[in-house]
Amino acid sequence: MTRPVRNIIASSRRAATAMADNSTPFIYNEWYVAAFGEELGRALLARRILGRRVVLYRTEAGHPVALEDRCPHRSFPLSESSLEGDTIVCGYHGFRYNAEGDLVEVPSQNACPKGIGVHAYPLVERGPLVWIWMGDPDRLDESRIPHQEWFDSGDWEYSTGYLYHRGNYVSMHENLMDLTHLSYLHADTIGTPDYAGAPYDMDLTEGNYKLHRRVVPTRLSPVWGKSTGLDGLDSAARLITSEFVSPALHRVSGTFYDSALPDGERPEYRICTAHILTPETAHTMHYFLVHGRDFATEDEHITKFMHEQLFAAFEEDVVGLGKLEGVLQERDDSTFEISVASDAPAIATRTYLKKRAEQDAGPAFGVNA
């Protein structure tokens, strides 16, 4: 047998029509991360977000600004222009725009035309992240920004990092909802052979999908074993929850302990990673990462060790899914995908993303608005 029978292929293709992929429109009515706060300063930063060109900077008072990165006069990129005070002066003909996006000066004439400018996108700074709203202004609601309690907790230490991902954000969400790949794609970093077959349970609440996996007993990979002191034990426990929080955020949390010790008498070590997914184009993504822990919070060596080890694994995701993206871009009428039972959380996530994209379809707010 070289290929599944025809009815299986037809069934898989029908199922796929309900799931998002790299051809699904962006969901604009959500908060996405535009940058780490430390990236924004008195230099103009160009970034494409949800297919749109944006220029970011801080005012002299330190407030973050995001403007459409195109002078409406002759489309010169404002990110290639100059910042004077709180205003951007276009590098082509000198048109000047304030932090609200209003055109305030045209050097070639005394009177500045009214009602001309570039779109200013709302920004909110929370912890290390700067969130951007690119959707319908009437639906803007800061309370919908996903809150990460451990960002503000003095009991947690975290490090941050960024990867440029040459793949679609839908595939990355799916990757994070099906961590059975740890035993294979991450075999030399954070994976162990027993992870893929470990028992799990699911919570498929609409719009907030969770997968809980218990790997007990196990031998921890070095990034967890050496940092917790559980390295080399065959009785270690690894409890992982993978959670879809929003189209922009996926959270993976874990607890580690020695299962040979009595419950209530054993130290437990907790970690949490915010996987922050901001689509750049249909085939590329800004990948912001924040990894935290509630143990050895004063140990800079452990912070550096865990950061290096984890980013080696995250780079494996970027490389692997980049290869997957290349295959997806070549798909044709013969292409199909087969799903199995463990794909349920990923399928639920992709189905939700497709439904949200269809619900949010409407005017492209922020483009010459």
mmCIF file of C-alpha atoms in Angstrom:
data_model
loop_
_atom_site.group_PDB
_atom_site.id
_atom_site.type_symbol
_atom_site.label_atom_id
_atom_site.label_comp_id
_atom_site.label_asym_id
_atom_site.label_seq_id
_atom_site.Cartn_x
_atom_site.Cartn_y
_atom_site.Cartn_z
ATOM 1 C CA MET A 1 0.000 0.000 0.000
ATOM 2 C CA THR A 2 1.582 3.286 -1.060
ATOM 3 C CA ARG A 3 -1.254 5.643 -0.189
ATOM 4 C CA PRO A 4 -4.399 5.715 2.032
ATOM 5 C CA VAL A 5 -7.591 4.609 0.356
ATOM 6 C CA ARG A 6 -9.600 7.245 -1.493
ATOM 7 C CA ASN A 7 -12.354 7.736 1.110
ATOM 8 C CA ILE A 8 -9.783 8.442 3.857
ATOM 9 C CA ILE A 9 -8.108 11.085 1.691
ATOM 10 C CA ALA A 10 -11.478 12.665 0.873
ATOM 11 C CA SER A 11 -12.462 12.705 4.549
ATOM 12 C CA SER A 12 -9.180 14.320 5.604
ATOM 13 C CA ARG A 13 -9.585 17.023 2.971
ATOM 14 C CA ARG A 14 -13.118 17.806 4.117
ATOM 15 C CA ALA A 15 -11.924 18.103 7.717
ATOM 16 C CA ALA A 16 -9.101 20.418 6.668
ATOM 17 C CA THR A 17 -11.521 22.976 5.234
ATOM 18 C CA ALA A 18 -12.634 23.866 8.782
ATOM 19 C CA MET A 19 -9.070 24.445 10.006
ATOM 20 C CA ALA A 20 -6.843 27.499 9.640
ATOM 21 C CA ASP A 21 -3.620 27.291 7.642
ATOM 22 C CA ASN A 22 -1.231 29.699 5.961
ATOM 23 C CA SER A 23 -3.957 30.860 3.573
ATOM 24 C CA THR A 24 -6.314 31.935 6.375
ATOM 25 C CA PRO A 25 -6.718 35.732 6.761
ATOM 26 C CA PHE A 26 -5.259 37.407 9.820
ATOM 27 C CA ILE A 27 -7.373 38.020 12.913
ATOM 28 C CA TYR A 28 -7.022 41.773 13.407
ATOM 29 C CA ASN A 29 -9.316 42.222 16.382
ATOM 30 C CA GLU A 30 -6.813 40.901 18.917
ATOM 31 C CA TRP A 31 -3.895 42.339 20.849
ATOM 32 C CA TYR A 32 -0.493 41.292 19.488
ATOM 33 C CA VAL A 33 3.014 42.026 20.707
ATOM 34 C CA ALA A 34 4.749 44.646 18.582
ATOM 35 C CA ALA A 35 8.080 44.577 20.421
ATOM 36 C CA PHE A 36 9.853 44.097 23.704
ATOM 37 C CA GLY A 37 9.833 47.365 25.621
ATOM 38 C CA GLU A 38 13.627 47.413 25.606
ATOM 39 C CA GLU A 39 13.632 47.468 21.800
ATOM 40 C CA LEU A 40 11.915 50.851 21.658
ATOM 41 C CA GLY A 41 13.913 54.032 22.094
ATOM 42 C CA ARG A 42 14.856 57.153 20.207
ATOM 43 C CA ALA A 43 15.707 55.240 17.043
ATOM 44 C CA LEU A 44 13.057 54.406 14.443
ATOM 45 C CA LEU A 45 12.263 50.687 14.370
ATOM 46 C CA ALA A 46 10.614 49.200 11.274
ATOM 47 C CA ARG A 47 8.458 46.126 11.723
ATOM 48 C CA ARG A 48 5.816 44.432 9.589
ATOM 49 C CA ILE A 49 2.891 43.192 11.686
ATOM 50 C CA LEU A 50 -0.145 41.349 10.293
ATOM 51 C CA GLY A 51 1.065 42.265 6.832
ATOM 52 C CA ARG A 52 1.263 46.004 7.574
ATOM 53 C CA ARG A 53 4.326 48.226 7.734
ATOM 54 C CA VAL A 54 4.720 49.891 11.136
ATOM 55 C CA VAL A 55 7.359 52.265 12.512
ATOM 56 C CA LEU A 56 7.926 52.280 16.283
ATOM 57 C CA TYR A 57 9.730 54.668 18.623
ATOM 58 C CA ARG A 58 9.463 56.414 21.998
ATOM 59 C CA THR A 59 8.674 60.069 22.575
ATOM 60 C CA GLU A 60 11.054 62.196 24.581
ATOM 61 C CA ALA A 61 8.808 61.480 27.587
ATOM 62 C CA GLY A 62 9.244 57.731 26.996
ATOM 63 C CA HIS A 63 5.803 56.887 25.596
ATOM 64 C CA PRO A 64 5.782 54.191 22.896
ATOM 65 C CA VAL A 65 4.441 55.168 19.452
ATOM 66 C CA ALA A 66 3.405 53.058 16.454
ATOM 67 C CA LEU A 67 2.615 54.709 13.119
ATOM 68 C CA GLU A 68 1.876 53.465 9.645
ATOM 69 C CA ASP A 69 5.289 53.241 7.964
ATOM 70 C CA ARG A 70 4.431 55.065 4.752
ATOM 71 C CA CYS A 71 4.347 58.751 3.944
ATOM 72 C CA PRO A 72 1.059 59.295 2.066
ATOM 73 C CA HIS A 73 2.736 61.860 -0.191
ATOM 74 C CA ARG A 74 4.875 59.456 -2.261
ATOM 75 C CA SER A 75 5.046 56.327 -0.055
ATOM 76 C CA PHE A 76 8.556 56.826 1.323
ATOM 77 C CA PRO A 77 9.068 54.666 4.454
ATOM 78 C CA LEU A 78 8.990 56.806 7.574
ATOM 79 C CA SER A 79 11.284 54.281 9.261
ATOM 80 C CA GLU A 80 14.001 55.440 6.837
ATOM 81 C CA SER A 81 13.427 59.049 7.857
ATOM 82 C CA SER A 82 14.514 61.083 10.895
ATOM 83 C CA LEU A 83 13.113 61.575 14.392
ATOM 84 C CA GLU A 84 13.132 65.196 15.575
ATOM 85 C CA GLY A 85 11.667 65.677 19.016
ATOM 86 C CA ASP A 86 8.488 63.629 18.967
ATOM 87 C CA THR A 87 7.948 64.059 15.221
ATOM 88 C CA ILE A 88 9.091 62.087 12.193
ATOM 89 C CA VAL A 89 10.405 64.079 9.226
ATOM 90 C CA CYS A 90 10.014 62.146 5.977
ATOM 91 C CA GLY A 91 13.390 61.542 4.368
ATOM 92 C CA TYR A 92 12.066 62.198 0.862
ATOM 93 C CA HIS A 93 10.310 65.603 0.882
ATOM 94 C CA GLY A 94 10.395 66.590 4.549
ATOM 95 C CA PHE A 95 6.735 66.126 5.444
ATOM 96 C CA ARG A 96 6.511 66.115 9.244
ATOM 97 C CA TYR A 97 4.207 63.873 11.338
ATOM 98 C CA ASN A 98 3.551 64.070 15.075
ATOM 99 C CA ALA A 99 3.148 61.125 17.456
ATOM 100 C CA GLU A 100 -0.594 61.038 16.765
ATOM 101 C CA GLY A 101 0.133 60.577 13.057
ATOM 102 C CA ASP A 102 -1.050 64.046 12.004
ATOM 103 C CA LEU A 103 0.724 65.879 9.194
ATOM 104 C CA VAL A 104 1.951 69.111 10.852
ATOM 105 C CA GLU A 105 4.349 70.583 8.276
ATOM 106 C CA VAL A 106 4.974 70.639 4.525
ATOM 107 C CA PRO A 107 8.249 72.513 3.923
ATOM 108 C CA SER A 108 7.374 73.542 0.374
ATOM 109 C CA GLN A 109 4.357 75.631 1.424
ATOM 110 C CA ASN A 110 3.311 77.886 4.268
ATOM 111 C CA ALA A 111 -0.079 76.337 4.983
ATOM 112 C CA CYS A 112 -0.146 72.714 6.092
ATOM 113 C CA PRO A 113 -3.075 70.745 4.611
ATOM 114 C CA LYS A 114 -5.612 69.614 7.199
ATOM 115 C CA GLY A 115 -7.020 66.123 7.620
ATOM 116 C CA ILE A 116 -3.914 64.372 6.279
ATOM 117 C CA GLY A 117 -1.713 61.964 8.196
ATOM 118 C CA VAL A 118 -0.800 58.363 8.892
ATOM 119 C CA HIS A 119 -2.593 55.850 11.069
ATOM 120 C CA ALA A 120 -1.469 55.711 14.705
ATOM 121 C CA TYR A 121 -1.915 52.292 16.288
ATOM 122 C CA PRO A 122 -2.784 52.025 20.008
ATOM 123 C CA LEU A 123 0.006 50.582 22.149
ATOM 124 C CA VAL A 124 -0.055 49.301 25.741
ATOM 125 C CA GLU A 125 3.100 48.419 27.663
ATOM 126 C CA ARG A 126 2.760 45.534 30.124
ATOM 127 C CA GLY A 127 5.820 44.032 31.796
ATOM 128 C CA PRO A 128 8.511 43.433 29.175
ATOM 129 C CA LEU A 129 6.012 43.560 26.287
ATOM 130 C CA VAL A 130 4.484 46.283 24.124
ATOM 131 C CA TRP A 131 1.073 45.240 22.793
ATOM 132 C CA ILE A 132 -0.498 46.693 19.646
ATOM 133 C CA TRP A 133 -4.130 46.890 18.481
ATOM 134 C CA MET A 134 -4.564 46.811 14.705
ATOM 135 C CA GLY A 135 -8.279 46.050 14.529
ATOM 136 C CA ASP A 136 -11.544 47.965 14.676
ATOM 137 C CA PRO A 137 -11.042 51.012 16.984
ATOM 138 C CA ASP A 138 -14.575 50.564 18.297
ATOM 139 C CA ARG A 139 -13.667 47.093 19.608
ATOM 140 C CA LEU A 140 -10.485 48.132 21.412
ATOM 141 C CA ASP A 141 -10.501 46.793 24.977
ATOM 142 C CA GLU A 142 -7.313 46.782 27.063
ATOM 143 C CA SER A 143 -8.810 44.228 29.442
ATOM 144 C CA ARG A 144 -8.407 41.633 26.666
ATOM 145 C CA ILE A 145 -4.614 41.837 26.837
ATOM 146 C CA PRO A 146 -3.567 38.431 28.254
ATOM 147 C CA HIS A 147 -2.290 38.930 31.779
ATOM 148 C CA GLN A 148 0.791 37.032 32.917
ATOM 149 C CA GLU A 149 0.873 37.179 36.711
ATOM 150 C CA TRP A 150 4.404 35.820 36.932
ATOM 151 C CA PHE A 151 5.771 38.811 34.982
ATOM 152 C CA ASP A 152 5.010 40.981 38.005
ATOM 153 C CA SER A 153 5.814 38.495 40.755
ATOM 154 C CA GLY A 154 8.956 38.972 42.795
ATOM 155 C CA ASP A 155 8.954 35.203 43.311
ATOM 156 C CA TRP A 156 9.783 34.531 39.642
ATOM 157 C CA GLU A 157 12.860 35.186 37.525
ATOM 158 C CA TYR A 158 12.592 35.358 33.744
ATOM 159 C CA SER A 159 14.623 35.955 30.604
ATOM 160 C CA THR A 160 13.478 37.126 27.188
ATOM 161 C CA GLY A 161 14.437 36.512 23.589
ATOM 162 C CA TYR A 162 13.345 36.873 19.972
ATOM 163 C CA LEU A 163 13.515 34.588 16.948
ATOM 164 C CA TYR A 164 12.546 35.396 13.367
ATOM 165 C CA HIS A 165 10.424 32.515 12.139
ATOM 166 C CA ARG A 166 10.140 31.689 8.435
ATOM 167 C CA GLY A 167 6.849 29.906 8.902
ATOM 168 C CA ASN A 168 3.168 30.519 9.531
ATOM 169 C CA TYR A 169 1.856 31.319 13.000
ATOM 170 C CA VAL A 170 -0.918 28.698 12.674
ATOM 171 C CA SER A 171 1.675 25.936 12.349
ATOM 172 C CA MET A 172 3.475 27.242 15.430
ATOM 173 C CA HIS A 173 0.269 27.169 17.473
ATOM 174 C CA GLU A 174 -0.295 23.597 16.318
ATOM 175 C CA ASN A 175 3.291 22.712 17.186
ATOM 176 C CA LEU A 176 2.802 24.011 20.716
ATOM 177 C CA MET A 177 -0.510 22.180 21.179
ATOM 178 C CA ASP A 178 1.038 18.814 20.261
ATOM 179 C CA LEU A 179 4.210 18.378 22.280
ATOM 180 C CA THR A 180 4.640 14.742 21.255
ATOM 181 C CA HIS A 181 7.219 16.197 18.862
ATOM 182 C CA LEU A 182 9.555 16.735 21.843
ATOM 183 C CA SER A 183 10.686 13.115 21.605
ATOM 184 C CA TYR A 184 11.798 13.623 18.015
ATOM 185 C CA LEU A 185 12.368 17.233 16.918
ATOM 186 C CA HIS A 186 13.927 18.002 20.318
ATOM 187 C CA ALA A 187 15.538 14.630 21.003
ATOM 188 C CA ASP A 188 18.924 16.247 21.737
ATOM 189 C CA THR A 189 17.675 19.222 23.780
ATOM 190 C CA ILE A 190 14.465 19.164 25.871
ATOM 191 C CA GLY A 191 12.865 15.920 24.718
ATOM 192 C CA THR A 192 12.984 12.424 26.187
ATOM 193 C CA PRO A 193 11.955 9.140 24.491
ATOM 194 C CA ASP A 194 9.052 8.568 26.890
ATOM 195 C CA TYR A 195 7.408 11.953 26.381
ATOM 196 C CA ALA A 196 5.387 11.171 23.224
ATOM 197 C CA GLY A 197 3.706 8.134 24.776
ATOM 198 C CA ALA A 198 2.990 9.613 28.215
ATOM 199 C CA PRO A 199 -0.664 9.843 29.359
ATOM 200 C CA TYR A 200 -2.514 13.115 28.905
ATOM 201 C CA ASP A 201 -5.887 14.756 29.322
ATOM 202 C CA MET A 202 -7.472 17.711 27.554
ATOM 203 C CA ASP A 203 -9.679 20.708 28.261
ATOM 204 C CA LEU A 204 -11.134 21.916 24.975
ATOM 205 C CA THR A 205 -13.094 24.912 26.226
ATOM 206 C CA GLU A 206 -13.933 27.195 23.307
ATOM 207 C CA GLY A 207 -11.089 29.618 22.686
ATOM 208 C CA ASN A 208 -8.927 28.364 25.570
ATOM 209 C CA TYR A 209 -7.506 24.919 24.871
ATOM 210 C CA LYS A 210 -5.311 23.013 27.320
ATOM 211 C CA LEU A 211 -3.339 19.793 27.136
ATOM 212 C CA HIS A 212 -2.004 18.305 30.388
ATOM 213 C CA ARG A 213 0.684 15.613 30.150
ATOM 214 C CA ARG A 214 2.177 13.573 33.018
ATOM 215 C CA VAL A 215 5.566 11.984 32.441
ATOM 216 C CA VAL A 216 6.110 10.044 35.685
ATOM 217 C CA PRO A 217 8.552 8.571 36.397
ATOM 218 C CA THR A 218 11.128 9.891 33.969
ATOM 219 C CA ARG A 219 14.699 11.028 33.647
ATOM 220 C CA LEU A 220 14.803 14.752 32.958
ATOM 221 C CA SER A 221 16.690 16.322 30.089
ATOM 222 C CA PRO A 222 19.664 18.469 31.247
ATOM 223 C CA VAL A 223 17.914 21.846 31.037
ATOM 224 C CA TRP A 224 15.428 20.734 33.694
ATOM 225 C CA GLY A 225 17.545 18.208 35.587
ATOM 226 C CA LYS A 226 20.641 20.341 36.142
ATOM 227 C CA SER A 227 18.710 23.484 36.978
ATOM 228 C CA THR A 228 16.476 21.748 39.577
ATOM 229 C CA GLY A 229 19.039 19.346 41.027
ATOM 230 C CA LEU A 230 17.000 16.354 39.812
ATOM 231 C CA ASP A 231 19.551 15.419 37.165
ATOM 232 C CA GLY A 232 20.259 11.692 36.889
ATOM 233 C CA LEU A 233 17.192 10.542 38.832
ATOM 234 C CA ASP A 234 15.004 7.873 37.247
ATOM 235 C CA SER A 235 12.148 8.875 39.568
ATOM 236 C CA ALA A 236 11.708 12.459 38.395
ATOM 237 C CA ALA A 237 8.244 13.797 37.521
ATOM 238 C CA ARG A 238 7.512 16.124 34.618
ATOM 239 C CA LEU A 239 4.006 17.635 34.530
ATOM 240 C CA ILE A 240 3.415 19.922 31.549
ATOM 241 C CA THR A 241 0.413 22.028 30.538
ATOM 242 C CA SER A 242 0.279 23.489 27.049
ATOM 243 C CA GLU A 243 -2.352 26.220 26.713
ATOM 244 C CA PHE A 244 -3.704 28.257 23.821
ATOM 245 C CA VAL A 245 -4.505 31.641 25.382
ATOM 246 C CA SER A 246 -5.166 33.799 22.312
ATOM 247 C CA PRO A 247 -4.131 34.022 18.646
ATOM 248 C CA ALA A 248 -1.111 35.950 19.926
ATOM 249 C CA LEU A 249 -0.112 33.874 22.948
ATOM 250 C CA HIS A 250 0.556 30.278 23.877
ATOM 251 C CA ARG A 251 1.673 29.356 27.402
ATOM 252 C CA VAL A 252 3.577 26.242 28.457
ATOM 253 C CA SER A 253 3.914 25.632 32.200
ATOM 254 C CA GLY A 254 5.606 22.804 34.004
ATOM 255 C CA THR A 255 6.219 21.298 37.423
ATOM 256 C CA PHE A 256 9.134 19.011 38.304
ATOM 257 C CA TYR A 257 9.801 16.957 41.434
ATOM 258 C CA ASP A 258 11.178 13.650 42.690
ATOM 259 C CA SER A 259 8.236 11.209 42.617
ATOM 260 C CA ALA A 260 10.103 8.877 45.025
ATOM 261 C CA LEU A 261 9.556 11.364 47.834
ATOM 262 C CA PRO A 262 6.221 11.514 49.705
ATOM 263 C CA ASP A 263 3.634 14.010 48.558
ATOM 264 C CA GLY A 264 3.894 17.152 50.686
ATOM 265 C CA GLU A 265 7.531 16.512 51.602
ATOM 266 C CA ARG A 266 9.131 16.954 48.195
ATOM 267 C CA PRO A 267 10.327 20.260 46.721
ATOM 268 C CA GLU A 268 8.517 21.269 43.542
ATOM 269 C CA TYR A 269 10.043 23.404 40.814
ATOM 270 C CA ARG A 270 7.832 25.398 38.456
ATOM 271 C CA ILE A 271 8.559 26.976 35.093
ATOM 272 C CA CYS A 272 6.470 28.932 32.607
ATOM 273 C CA THR A 273 7.174 30.003 29.028
ATOM 274 C CA ALA A 274 5.141 32.584 27.151
ATOM 275 C CA HIS A 275 5.330 31.801 23.441
ATOM 276 C CA ILE A 276 4.261 35.059 21.798
ATOM 277 C CA LEU A 277 3.313 34.743 18.144
ATOM 278 C CA THR A 278 2.981 37.871 15.999
ATOM 279 C CA PRO A 279 2.405 37.193 12.302
ATOM 280 C CA GLU A 280 4.558 39.259 9.974
ATOM 281 C CA THR A 281 3.213 37.849 6.703
ATOM 282 C CA ALA A 282 1.283 34.709 5.789
ATOM 283 C CA HIS A 283 4.593 32.827 5.769
ATOM 284 C CA THR A 284 6.719 34.574 8.420
ATOM 285 C CA MET A 285 6.354 35.437 12.096
ATOM 286 C CA HIS A 286 7.909 37.412 14.934
ATOM 287 C CA TYR A 287 8.532 34.943 17.753
ATOM 288 C CA PHE A 288 8.885 36.615 21.166
ATOM 289 C CA LEU A 289 9.682 34.391 24.146
ATOM 290 C CA VAL A 290 9.638 34.930 27.893
ATOM 291 C CA HIS A 291 10.780 32.044 30.096
ATOM 292 C CA GLY A 292 10.391 32.131 33.869
ATOM 293 C CA ARG A 293 10.991 29.963 36.937
ATOM 294 C CA ASP A 294 10.127 30.129 40.642
ATOM 295 C CA PHE A 295 13.336 28.529 41.947
ATOM 296 C CA ALA A 296 16.980 29.639 42.215
ATOM 297 C CA THR A 297 15.773 33.112 41.274
ATOM 298 C CA GLU A 298 19.029 34.756 42.399
ATOM 299 C CA ASP A 299 21.278 32.385 40.453
ATOM 300 C CA GLU A 300 22.425 34.144 37.264
ATOM 301 C CA HIS A 301 24.293 31.030 36.135
ATOM 302 C CA ILE A 302 21.046 29.028 36.036
ATOM 303 C CA THR A 303 19.294 31.867 34.207
ATOM 304 C CA LYS A 304 21.987 31.860 31.527
ATOM 305 C CA PHE A 305 22.127 28.054 31.319
ATOM 306 C CA MET A 306 18.374 27.636 30.943
ATOM 307 C CA HIS A 307 18.150 30.462 28.422
ATOM 308 C CA GLU A 308 20.864 28.948 26.220
ATOM 309 C CA GLN A 309 19.436 25.441 26.443
ATOM 310 C CA LEU A 310 15.849 26.474 25.767
ATOM 311 C CA PHE A 311 16.684 28.758 22.869
ATOM 312 C CA ALA A 312 18.594 25.933 21.257
ATOM 313 C CA ALA A 313 15.305 23.977 21.392
ATOM 314 C CA PHE A 314 13.204 26.910 20.176
ATOM 315 C CA GLU A 315 15.598 27.302 17.261
ATOM 316 C CA GLU A 316 14.880 23.654 16.402
ATOM 317 C CA ASP A 317 11.186 24.570 16.147
ATOM 318 C CA VAL A 318 11.990 27.507 13.886
ATOM 319 C CA VAL A 319 14.185 25.403 11.613
ATOM 320 C CA GLY A 320 11.803 22.440 11.548
ATOM 321 C CA LEU A 321 8.654 24.459 10.919
ATOM 322 C CA GLY A 322 10.494 26.538 8.344
ATOM 323 C CA LYS A 323 11.052 23.329 6.398
ATOM 324 C CA LEU A 324 7.387 22.420 6.885
ATOM 325 C CA GLU A 325 6.379 25.845 5.535
ATOM 326 C CA GLY A 326 8.375 25.218 2.376
ATOM 327 C CA VAL A 327 6.434 22.021 1.741
ATOM 328 C CA LEU A 328 3.090 23.699 2.482
ATOM 329 C CA GLN A 329 3.790 26.440 -0.033
ATOM 330 C CA GLU A 330 4.156 23.754 -2.709
ATOM 331 C CA ARG A 331 0.921 21.940 -1.882
ATOM 332 C CA ASP A 332 -1.403 21.097 -4.750
ATOM 333 C CA ASP A 333 -4.513 19.024 -5.444
ATOM 334 C CA SER A 334 -2.716 15.851 -4.377
ATOM 335 C CA THR A 335 -1.897 17.166 -0.888
ATOM 336 C CA PHE A 336 -3.714 15.922 2.215
ATOM 337 C CA GLU A 337 -3.028 15.565 5.951
ATOM 338 C CA ILE A 338 -3.972 12.714 8.248
ATOM 339 C CA SER A 339 -4.821 13.447 11.910
ATOM 340 C CA VAL A 340 -4.733 11.112 14.926
ATOM 341 C CA ALA A 341 -6.252 11.206 18.417
ATOM 342 C CA SER A 342 -3.454 13.269 19.974
ATOM 343 C CA ASP A 343 -4.118 16.010 17.409
ATOM 344 C CA ALA A 344 -7.453 16.946 19.044
ATOM 345 C CA PRO A 345 -6.172 20.088 20.855
ATOM 346 C CA ALA A 346 -4.327 21.264 17.742
ATOM 347 C CA ILE A 347 -7.386 20.671 15.574
ATOM 348 C CA ALA A 348 -9.553 22.595 18.046
ATOM 349 C CA THR A 349 -7.078 25.483 17.978
ATOM 350 C CA ARG A 350 -6.889 25.612 14.187
ATOM 351 C CA THR A 351 -10.680 25.371 13.909
ATOM 352 C CA TYR A 352 -11.061 28.278 16.327
ATOM 353 C CA LEU A 353 -8.538 30.394 14.403
ATOM 354 C CA LYS A 354 -10.400 29.728 11.155
ATOM 355 C CA LYS A 355 -13.734 30.649 12.728
ATOM 356 C CA ARG A 356 -12.317 33.829 14.266
ATOM 357 C CA ALA A 357 -10.804 34.867 10.944
ATOM 358 C CA GLU A 358 -14.173 34.433 9.242
ATOM 359 C CA GLN A 359 -16.004 36.303 12.008
ATOM 360 C CA ASP A 360 -13.554 39.207 11.949
ATOM 361 C CA ALA A 361 -13.553 39.559 8.166
ATOM 362 C CA GLY A 362 -14.437 43.143 7.307
ATOM 363 C CA PRO A 363 -12.850 46.547 6.685
ATOM 364 C CA ALA A 364 -9.056 46.721 6.888
ATOM 365 C CA PHE A 365 -8.784 49.212 9.727
ATOM 366 C CA GLY A 366 -5.563 51.180 9.915
ATOM 367 C CA VAL A 367 -4.827 51.296 6.207
ATOM 368 C CA ASN A 368 -5.439 54.871 5.117
ATOM 369 C CA ALA A 369 -8.152 55.033 7.784
#
